[in-house]
Short mmCIF file of C-alpha atoms and ligand atoms in Angstrom, two decimals:
data_model
loop_
_atom_site.label_atom_id
_atom_site.label_comp_id
_atom_site.label_asym_id
_atom_site.label_seq_id
_atom_site.Cartn_x
_atom_site.Cartn_y
_atom_site.Cartn_z
CA UNK A 1 129.54 54.51 78.91
CA UNK A 2 132.04 56.70 77.07
CA UNK A 3 131.79 58.35 73.65
CA UNK A 4 135.30 58.34 72.17
CA UNK A 5 136.10 60.25 68.97
CA UNK A 6 139.05 59.10 66.85
CA UNK A 7 139.07 55.68 68.52
CA UNK A 8 140.35 53.90 65.39
CA UNK A 9 143.55 55.96 65.28
CA UNK A 10 146.79 55.43 67.18
CA UNK A 11 146.14 56.82 70.67
CA UNK A 12 142.36 56.43 70.49
CA UNK A 13 142.60 52.70 69.71
CA UNK A 14 145.09 52.16 72.53
CA UNK A 15 142.72 54.04 74.86
CA UNK A 16 139.73 51.94 73.82
CA UNK A 17 141.62 48.64 74.19
CA UNK A 18 143.16 49.62 77.57
CA UNK A 19 139.92 51.03 78.96
CA UNK A 20 137.75 48.05 78.05
CA UNK A 21 140.45 45.68 79.36
CA UNK A 22 140.88 47.49 82.68
CA UNK A 23 137.44 48.88 83.54
CA UNK A 24 135.10 46.91 81.29
CA UNK A 25 133.18 50.11 80.54
CA UNK A 26 131.29 50.21 77.22
CA UNK A 27 132.54 52.57 74.53
CA UNK A 28 131.00 54.06 71.40
CA UNK A 29 133.71 55.13 68.97
CA UNK A 30 132.95 57.88 66.45
CA UNK A 31 135.59 57.86 63.72
CA UNK A 32 135.45 58.93 60.08
CA UNK A 33 138.24 56.45 59.21
CA UNK A 34 140.71 58.81 57.53
CA UNK A 35 144.00 57.49 56.12
CA UNK A 36 145.35 57.45 59.71
CA UNK A 37 142.67 55.12 61.04
CA UNK A 38 142.68 51.39 60.92
CA UNK A 39 139.62 49.49 62.14
CA UNK A 40 141.93 46.47 62.43
CA UNK A 41 143.43 48.22 65.48
CA UNK A 42 140.21 47.27 67.26
CA UNK A 43 139.79 43.82 65.76
CA UNK A 44 140.26 41.99 69.08
CA UNK A 45 136.98 43.64 70.16
CA UNK A 46 135.06 43.04 66.94
CA UNK A 47 132.52 40.71 68.56
CA UNK A 48 132.57 42.41 71.94
CA UNK A 49 129.22 44.03 72.82
CA UNK A 50 131.07 46.68 74.85
CA UNK A 51 132.44 48.28 71.65
CA UNK A 52 130.31 50.03 69.05
CA UNK A 53 132.23 51.57 66.12
CA UNK A 54 130.25 54.29 64.33
CA UNK A 55 131.78 55.56 61.09
CA UNK A 56 131.09 59.29 60.84
CA UNK A 57 132.52 62.78 61.05
CA UNK A 58 132.80 64.76 64.29
CA UNK A 59 131.54 67.75 62.30
CA UNK A 60 128.23 65.99 61.56
CA UNK A 61 126.13 67.61 64.25
CA UNK A 62 122.99 65.56 63.74
CA UNK A 63 124.99 62.34 64.03
CA UNK A 64 126.75 63.59 67.17
CA UNK A 65 123.39 64.66 68.63
CA UNK A 66 121.81 61.28 68.00
CA UNK A 67 124.78 59.42 69.51
CA UNK A 68 124.63 61.55 72.67
CA UNK A 69 120.85 61.11 72.97
CA UNK A 70 120.88 57.40 72.25
CA UNK A 71 123.84 56.39 74.42
CA UNK A 72 123.75 59.01 77.22
CA UNK A 73 127.54 58.87 77.81
CA UNK A 74 128.99 59.99 81.13
CA UNK A 75 131.87 61.53 79.18
CA UNK A 76 133.04 62.41 75.71
CA UNK A 77 136.76 61.82 75.16
CA UNK A 78 137.88 63.70 72.05
CA UNK A 79 140.91 62.27 70.23
CA UNK A 80 139.76 62.78 66.62
CA UNK A 81 142.09 65.12 64.76
CA UNK A 82 144.38 65.54 61.84
CA UNK A 83 147.62 64.90 63.71
CA UNK A 84 150.66 65.04 61.41
CA UNK A 85 152.65 68.29 61.28
CA UNK A 86 154.15 67.67 57.81
CA UNK A 87 150.72 67.07 56.30
CA UNK A 88 149.48 70.31 57.88
CA UNK A 89 152.33 72.13 56.14
CA UNK A 90 151.51 70.48 52.79
CA UNK A 91 147.72 71.09 53.03
CA UNK A 92 146.04 72.71 56.02
CA UNK A 93 142.32 72.63 55.11
CA UNK A 94 141.45 69.35 56.82
CA UNK A 95 143.26 70.54 59.97
CA UNK A 96 141.00 73.57 60.31
CA UNK A 97 137.92 71.54 59.34
CA UNK A 98 138.42 68.70 61.83
CA UNK A 99 140.51 70.21 64.61
CA UNK A 100 138.72 73.57 64.81
CA UNK A 101 135.25 73.20 63.25
CA UNK A 102 134.91 69.56 64.33
CA UNK A 103 135.74 70.43 67.94
CA UNK A 104 133.29 73.32 67.79
CA UNK A 105 130.53 70.98 66.58
CA UNK A 106 131.22 68.55 69.44
CA UNK A 107 131.25 71.35 72.01
CA UNK A 108 127.93 72.74 70.81
CA UNK A 109 126.20 69.35 70.73
CA UNK A 110 127.69 68.44 74.13
CA UNK A 111 126.46 71.71 75.60
CA UNK A 112 122.90 71.12 74.34
CA UNK A 113 122.97 67.51 75.59
CA UNK A 114 124.46 68.45 78.96
CA UNK A 115 121.96 71.30 79.50
CA UNK A 116 119.01 68.96 79.53
CA UNK A 117 120.52 66.25 81.78
CA UNK A 118 119.12 65.56 85.25
CA UNK A 119 121.23 67.25 88.00
CA UNK A 120 123.20 64.14 88.98
CA UNK A 121 124.15 63.31 85.38
CA UNK A 122 124.94 66.98 84.71
CA UNK A 123 127.39 67.01 87.62
CA UNK A 124 129.04 63.84 86.39
CA UNK A 125 129.36 64.66 82.67
CA UNK A 126 132.81 65.56 81.30
CA UNK A 127 134.10 66.71 77.91
CA UNK A 128 137.78 65.70 77.81
CA UNK A 129 139.76 67.28 74.98
CA UNK A 130 143.01 65.51 74.11
CA UNK A 131 145.57 68.09 73.01
CA UNK A 132 149.27 68.46 72.49
CA UNK A 133 152.33 70.16 73.94
CA UNK A 134 152.96 71.68 70.48
CA UNK A 135 150.51 74.49 71.33
CA UNK A 136 153.24 75.97 73.57
CA UNK A 137 155.72 76.44 70.72
CA UNK A 138 159.43 75.75 70.89
CA UNK A 139 161.90 75.72 73.82
CA UNK A 140 165.57 76.75 73.83
CA UNK A 141 168.11 74.29 75.25
CA UNK A 142 168.11 75.82 78.76
CA UNK A 143 164.43 76.82 78.99
CA UNK A 144 162.34 75.24 81.74
CA UNK A 145 159.90 72.57 80.55
CA UNK A 146 156.28 73.45 79.65
CA UNK A 147 153.73 73.41 82.45
CA UNK A 148 150.06 74.36 82.83
CA UNK A 149 150.95 78.07 83.01
CA UNK A 150 153.05 78.22 79.83
CA UNK A 151 151.60 80.74 77.34
CA UNK A 152 150.37 79.45 73.98
CA UNK A 153 152.70 80.06 71.00
CA UNK A 154 151.82 77.56 68.23
CA UNK A 155 154.13 77.54 65.20
CA UNK A 156 152.71 75.07 62.66
CA UNK A 157 149.30 74.88 60.97
CA UNK A 158 148.73 71.70 63.02
CA UNK A 159 149.61 73.25 66.38
CA UNK A 160 147.70 76.44 65.54
CA UNK A 161 144.58 74.36 64.82
CA UNK A 162 145.01 72.45 68.10
CA UNK A 163 145.58 75.72 70.00
CA UNK A 164 142.37 77.11 68.46
CA UNK A 165 140.47 74.02 69.61
CA UNK A 166 141.90 74.34 73.14
CA UNK A 167 140.70 77.95 73.26
CA UNK A 168 137.21 76.92 72.16
CA UNK A 169 137.11 74.26 74.89
CA UNK A 170 138.26 76.79 77.49
CA UNK A 171 135.62 79.28 76.35
CA UNK A 172 132.80 76.69 76.46
CA UNK A 173 133.67 76.07 80.11
CA UNK A 174 134.09 79.72 81.03
CA UNK A 175 130.99 80.99 79.21
CA UNK A 176 128.53 78.10 79.40
CA UNK A 177 129.89 76.11 82.35
CA UNK A 178 130.36 72.97 80.22
CA UNK A 179 132.47 70.64 82.42
CA UNK A 180 135.53 70.41 80.21
CA UNK A 181 139.04 69.06 80.75
CA UNK A 182 142.11 69.61 78.55
CA UNK A 183 145.24 67.48 78.44
CA UNK A 184 148.40 68.60 76.59
CA UNK A 185 150.69 65.65 76.04
CA UNK A 186 154.17 65.20 74.60
CA UNK A 187 155.17 62.81 71.77
CA UNK A 188 153.65 59.35 72.05
CA UNK A 189 155.05 56.07 70.76
CA UNK A 190 153.82 52.48 70.90
CA UNK A 191 151.69 49.94 69.02
CA UNK A 192 149.39 51.00 66.14
CA UNK A 193 151.19 54.28 65.36
CA UNK A 194 150.90 55.16 61.69
CA UNK A 195 154.35 54.98 60.03
CA UNK A 196 154.34 58.62 58.92
CA UNK A 197 155.60 59.48 62.46
CA UNK A 198 159.31 59.27 63.28
CA UNK A 199 159.55 56.04 65.31
CA UNK A 200 157.41 53.68 63.17
CA UNK A 201 158.71 55.38 60.00
CA UNK A 202 162.28 54.59 61.04
CA UNK A 203 161.46 50.98 61.92
CA UNK A 204 159.54 50.44 58.69
CA UNK A 205 162.19 51.96 56.46
CA UNK A 206 165.09 50.22 58.22
CA UNK A 207 163.42 46.83 57.77
CA UNK A 208 162.77 47.65 54.11
CA UNK A 209 166.42 48.69 53.62
CA UNK A 210 165.36 52.23 52.69
CA UNK A 211 166.96 55.54 53.69
CA UNK A 212 165.93 56.86 57.13
CA UNK A 213 165.20 60.61 56.76
CA UNK A 214 166.44 62.84 59.59
CA UNK A 215 165.36 66.47 59.25
CA UNK A 216 168.07 69.16 59.43
CA UNK A 217 170.99 68.13 61.64
CA UNK A 218 168.89 65.85 63.88
CA UNK A 219 169.40 68.07 66.94
CA UNK A 220 165.69 68.71 67.58
CA UNK A 221 164.49 67.32 70.89
CA UNK A 222 161.20 65.60 71.74
CA UNK A 223 159.94 64.29 75.11
CA UNK A 224 158.66 60.74 74.57
CA UNK A 225 155.87 58.95 76.42
CA UNK A 226 154.58 55.42 75.84
CA UNK A 227 150.98 55.54 74.65
CA UNK A 228 149.77 53.27 77.47
CA UNK A 229 151.03 55.84 80.01
CA UNK A 230 149.23 58.61 78.11
CA UNK A 231 146.02 56.57 78.28
CA UNK A 232 146.42 56.03 82.04
CA UNK A 233 146.99 59.76 82.47
CA UNK A 234 143.80 60.56 80.54
CA UNK A 235 141.79 58.18 82.71
CA UNK A 236 143.38 59.69 85.84
CA UNK A 237 142.35 63.19 84.74
CA UNK A 238 138.86 62.01 83.73
CA UNK A 239 138.22 60.47 87.13
CA UNK A 240 140.14 62.88 89.38
CA UNK A 241 140.11 66.40 87.97
CA UNK A 242 137.66 69.18 88.68
CA UNK A 243 135.97 70.63 85.58
CA UNK A 244 137.69 73.49 83.78
CA UNK A 245 141.23 72.26 84.55
CA UNK A 246 144.04 71.67 82.09
CA UNK A 247 146.90 69.19 82.63
CA UNK A 248 150.24 68.69 80.91
CA UNK A 249 151.43 65.09 80.43
CA UNK A 250 154.96 63.94 79.54
CA UNK A 251 157.44 61.13 79.87
CA UNK A 252 160.46 63.00 81.24
CA UNK A 253 162.37 61.35 78.38
CA UNK A 254 163.92 64.05 76.21
CA UNK A 255 165.90 62.70 73.28
CA UNK A 256 167.58 64.33 70.26
CA UNK A 257 166.09 62.95 67.04
CA UNK A 258 169.47 61.72 65.80
CA UNK A 259 170.18 59.89 69.08
CA UNK A 260 166.72 58.33 68.97
CA UNK A 261 167.10 57.14 65.38
CA UNK A 262 170.56 55.71 66.17
CA UNK A 263 169.13 53.88 69.19
CA UNK A 264 166.34 52.44 67.02
CA UNK A 265 168.97 51.19 64.55
CA UNK A 266 171.07 49.65 67.33
CA UNK A 267 168.10 47.80 68.86
CA UNK A 268 167.09 46.55 65.41
CA UNK A 269 170.69 45.40 64.80
CA UNK A 270 170.30 43.21 67.89
CA UNK A 271 166.70 42.01 67.39
CA UNK A 272 166.67 41.63 63.59
CA UNK A 273 170.30 41.58 62.39
CA UNK A 274 170.95 42.37 58.75
CA UNK A 275 171.83 39.11 56.90
CA UNK A 276 175.04 40.74 55.65
CA UNK A 277 176.01 41.98 59.13
CA UNK A 278 175.69 45.69 58.24
CA UNK A 279 174.25 48.17 60.76
CA UNK A 280 170.95 49.88 60.02
CA UNK A 281 172.76 53.13 60.91
CA UNK A 282 174.12 53.11 57.36
CA UNK A 283 170.61 54.09 56.17
CA UNK A 284 170.43 57.35 58.18
CA UNK A 285 170.19 60.26 55.73
CA UNK A 286 170.05 63.96 56.62
CA UNK A 287 167.34 65.69 54.57
CA UNK A 288 166.02 69.23 54.18
CA UNK A 289 164.53 70.48 57.43
CA UNK A 290 160.80 70.80 58.17
CA UNK A 291 159.77 74.46 57.64
CA UNK A 292 159.31 76.18 61.01
CA UNK A 293 160.61 73.06 62.80
CA UNK A 294 160.21 73.46 66.59
CA UNK A 295 163.59 72.89 68.25
CA UNK A 296 162.63 71.36 71.57
CA UNK A 297 159.61 70.18 73.54
CA UNK A 298 159.73 69.15 77.20
CA UNK A 299 157.01 68.67 79.79
CA UNK A 300 157.02 69.17 83.54
CA UNK A 301 154.23 66.82 84.64
CA UNK A 302 154.82 67.54 88.35
CA UNK A 303 151.31 68.85 88.96
CA UNK A 304 149.68 65.68 87.61
CA UNK A 305 152.04 63.63 89.79
CA UNK A 306 151.55 65.69 92.97
CA UNK A 307 147.81 66.34 92.71
CA UNK A 308 146.45 63.22 91.00
CA UNK A 309 149.24 60.70 91.66
CA UNK A 310 150.09 59.88 88.01
CA UNK A 311 153.58 58.88 86.89
CA UNK A 312 154.60 56.91 83.79
CA UNK A 313 154.86 53.16 84.40
CA UNK A 314 157.34 52.48 81.57
CA UNK A 315 160.89 53.73 81.19
CA UNK A 316 161.75 54.99 77.70
CA UNK A 317 164.26 52.15 77.18
CA UNK A 318 161.83 49.35 78.09
CA UNK A 319 158.92 51.00 76.24
CA UNK A 320 160.99 51.52 73.10
CA UNK A 321 162.28 47.94 72.96
CA UNK A 322 158.76 46.60 73.56
CA UNK A 323 157.49 48.84 70.75
CA UNK A 324 160.15 47.72 68.28
CA UNK A 325 159.32 44.13 69.16
CA UNK A 326 155.61 44.86 68.53
CA UNK A 327 156.35 46.13 65.01
CA UNK A 328 158.59 43.11 64.35
CA UNK A 329 155.77 40.80 65.47
CA UNK A 330 153.13 42.66 63.43
CA UNK A 331 154.66 42.67 59.95
CA UNK A 332 151.16 42.16 58.47
CA UNK A 333 149.82 45.27 60.16
CA UNK A 334 152.76 47.32 58.88
CA UNK A 335 152.40 45.82 55.41
CA UNK A 336 148.69 46.64 55.34
CA UNK A 337 148.99 50.30 56.32
CA UNK A 338 151.96 51.04 54.06
CA UNK A 339 150.37 50.23 50.73
CA UNK A 340 148.50 52.49 48.30
CA UNK A 341 147.90 55.99 49.62
CA UNK A 342 150.79 55.70 52.08
CA UNK A 343 153.26 55.31 49.21
CA UNK A 344 151.82 58.40 47.52
CA UNK A 345 152.39 60.44 50.70
CA UNK A 346 155.96 59.19 51.16
CA UNK A 347 156.92 60.03 47.60
CA UNK A 348 155.29 63.49 47.80
CA UNK A 349 156.92 64.23 51.16
CA UNK A 350 160.46 62.96 50.63
CA UNK A 351 161.25 63.11 46.92
CA UNK A 352 163.64 65.94 46.16
CA UNK A 353 164.28 66.47 49.88
CA UNK A 354 167.71 64.89 50.16
CA UNK A 355 169.96 67.27 52.13
P1 NAD B 1 145.90 59.69 64.51
O1 NAD B 1 146.12 60.56 63.34
O2 NAD B 1 146.62 58.39 64.62
O3 NAD B 1 144.34 59.32 64.63
C1 NAD B 1 143.34 60.29 64.47
C2 NAD B 1 142.00 59.58 64.38
O4 NAD B 1 140.97 60.59 64.23
C3 NAD B 1 141.89 58.65 63.16
O5 NAD B 1 141.28 57.44 63.54
C4 NAD B 1 140.99 59.43 62.20
O6 NAD B 1 140.23 58.60 61.33
C5 NAD B 1 140.10 60.19 63.17
N1 NAD B 1 139.54 61.39 62.55
C6 NAD B 1 140.21 62.36 61.87
N2 NAD B 1 139.35 63.29 61.41
C7 NAD B 1 138.11 62.93 61.85
C8 NAD B 1 136.81 63.49 61.73
N3 NAD B 1 136.61 64.64 61.07
N4 NAD B 1 135.77 62.86 62.30
C9 NAD B 1 135.96 61.68 62.97
N5 NAD B 1 137.17 61.09 63.11
C10 NAD B 1 138.23 61.71 62.56
O7 NAD B 1 146.17 60.60 65.79
P2 NAD B 1 146.81 60.23 67.20
O8 NAD B 1 148.28 60.31 67.09
O9 NAD B 1 146.16 59.01 67.72
O10 NAD B 1 146.35 61.50 68.05
C11 NAD B 1 145.09 61.50 68.72
C12 NAD B 1 144.91 62.83 69.44
O11 NAD B 1 145.97 63.01 70.37
C13 NAD B 1 144.96 64.04 68.49
O12 NAD B 1 143.99 64.96 68.92
C14 NAD B 1 146.36 64.60 68.68
O13 NAD B 1 146.37 65.98 68.45
C15 NAD B 1 146.63 64.26 70.12
N6 NAD B 1 148.04 64.05 70.49
C16 NAD B 1 148.83 63.20 69.77
C17 NAD B 1 150.15 62.96 70.18
C18 NAD B 1 151.06 62.01 69.43
O14 NAD B 1 152.24 61.95 69.73
N7 NAD B 1 150.56 61.23 68.49
C19 NAD B 1 150.65 63.62 71.31
C20 NAD B 1 149.81 64.49 72.01
C21 NAD B 1 148.50 64.68 71.60
O1 DAU B 2 154.45 66.69 70.72
C1 DAU B 2 153.25 66.03 70.44
C2 DAU B 2 153.10 65.86 68.96
O2 DAU B 2 154.02 64.85 68.57
C3 DAU B 2 151.69 65.47 68.54
O3 DAU B 2 150.82 66.52 68.84
C4 DAU B 2 151.63 65.19 67.04
O4 DAU B 2 150.33 64.73 66.69
C5 DAU B 2 152.64 64.11 66.72
O5 DAU B 2 152.67 63.89 65.33
C6 DAU B 2 154.03 64.52 67.21
O6 DAU B 2 154.54 65.63 66.42
P1 DAU B 2 156.06 65.67 65.91
O7 DAU B 2 156.14 66.56 64.75
O8 DAU B 2 156.98 65.93 67.05
O9 DAU B 2 156.22 64.11 65.50
P2 DAU B 2 156.94 63.42 64.25
O10 DAU B 2 157.00 61.95 64.54
O11 DAU B 2 156.36 63.86 62.95
O12 DAU B 2 158.42 64.00 64.33
C7 DAU B 2 159.22 63.81 65.50
C8 DAU B 2 160.53 64.54 65.26
O13 DAU B 2 161.25 63.87 64.22
C9 DAU B 2 160.35 65.97 64.78
O14 DAU B 2 161.38 66.78 65.34
C10 DAU B 2 160.53 65.89 63.27
C11 DAU B 2 161.50 64.73 63.09
N1 DAU B 2 161.35 63.93 61.87
C12 DAU B 2 160.10 63.49 61.55
C13 DAU B 2 159.90 62.74 60.39
C14 DAU B 2 158.52 62.27 60.01
C15 DAU B 2 162.45 63.61 61.11
O15 DAU B 2 163.59 63.98 61.44
N2 DAU B 2 162.26 62.86 59.98
C16 DAU B 2 161.03 62.43 59.57
O16 DAU B 2 160.93 61.78 58.50
#
């Protein structure tokens, strides 16, 4: 079985659902259920004996120890993190606590667990750390895309905390021999993404007839990958990579933020036309830029393709339309996650920010 941290969040929940559906392998999820989590993401598995959701913190070493001892996982897949750049700028403490100290706690407990395994289980065990392309910093328009040899240059409190965790993972392999793997992926989109992130935020605000905030002049570029392709890549690395390796993962789908937001509006105009015939583009509003905003991310996933045979299954166009349709079909989900604390965050983040 697998021990999956952060399995009630966006990518973690997609990973759990995809993995149980495709391999049938049992999964224990360890998740502290922060604002970003939603146990309803896993509700289709609520009575399934292959899923066990444990509510707890990755920094709770005795809990982590008991889960490892009790369930004897063949791998720990570590998604749990504070993941939103703007929140890291507003308040960084939780980012250091979970992303750095939490990862350290998991590494230490995994090392102790792994040390006492029988030789065959020791050879098989993996600690897979899910990280981000943001650790590499920002690219200029003509720079080659990030690859596994790109030096680290994190620019935000979030990316610095993820870079620190990557370094810990690397060191636990180099020093103790813990069989670790690191993946650095580009921007994900798809079902269950919390609407603080650009794509679901845009969809949610367009449908509510509210302004759609675009930071700066909207020229920043991100490389988008559908979450199901990220999950397939993680499984490919888990099964195929030698310990100690790192892999970059991306969708080869670079888009300027403004172009992306306009595309979202155009697809919504077609799928959910405004009763008065107006385009959702009218809601696009340029607002004060994110401090330290990275200009461009791009990934060259050629090594993963050539060595392990992974390529994305979805094109950006088909994945995006499918995703918009998912949010249109799941109005209850969106309604649920955008009440209460969500409203507090939106008013703190965007009030007084009009450009
Ligand atoms: P998310 O914010 O949607 O979910 C994070 C999950 O971790 C939540 O369920 C939360 O409750 C849980 N969590 C947070 N702190 C915890 C703690 N101390 N103990 C236990 N659980 C805790 O994040 P996401 O977008 O699904 O990202 C998952 C991972 O993938 C993160 O490590 C992130 O850095 C990485 N990543 C994300 C993207 C992206 O585009 N979203 C891209 C590349 C890499
Ligand atoms: O690259 C991988 C990273 O992608 C992950 O590690 C992070 O966890 C994930 O949050 C994401 O980070 P970004 O900062 O790129 O994602 P976000 O959706 O917050 O923003 C995408 C782009 O859109 C970015 O250039 C900022 C811009 N933006 C974002 C928001 C929330 C806006 O223009 N307006 C907004 O309101």
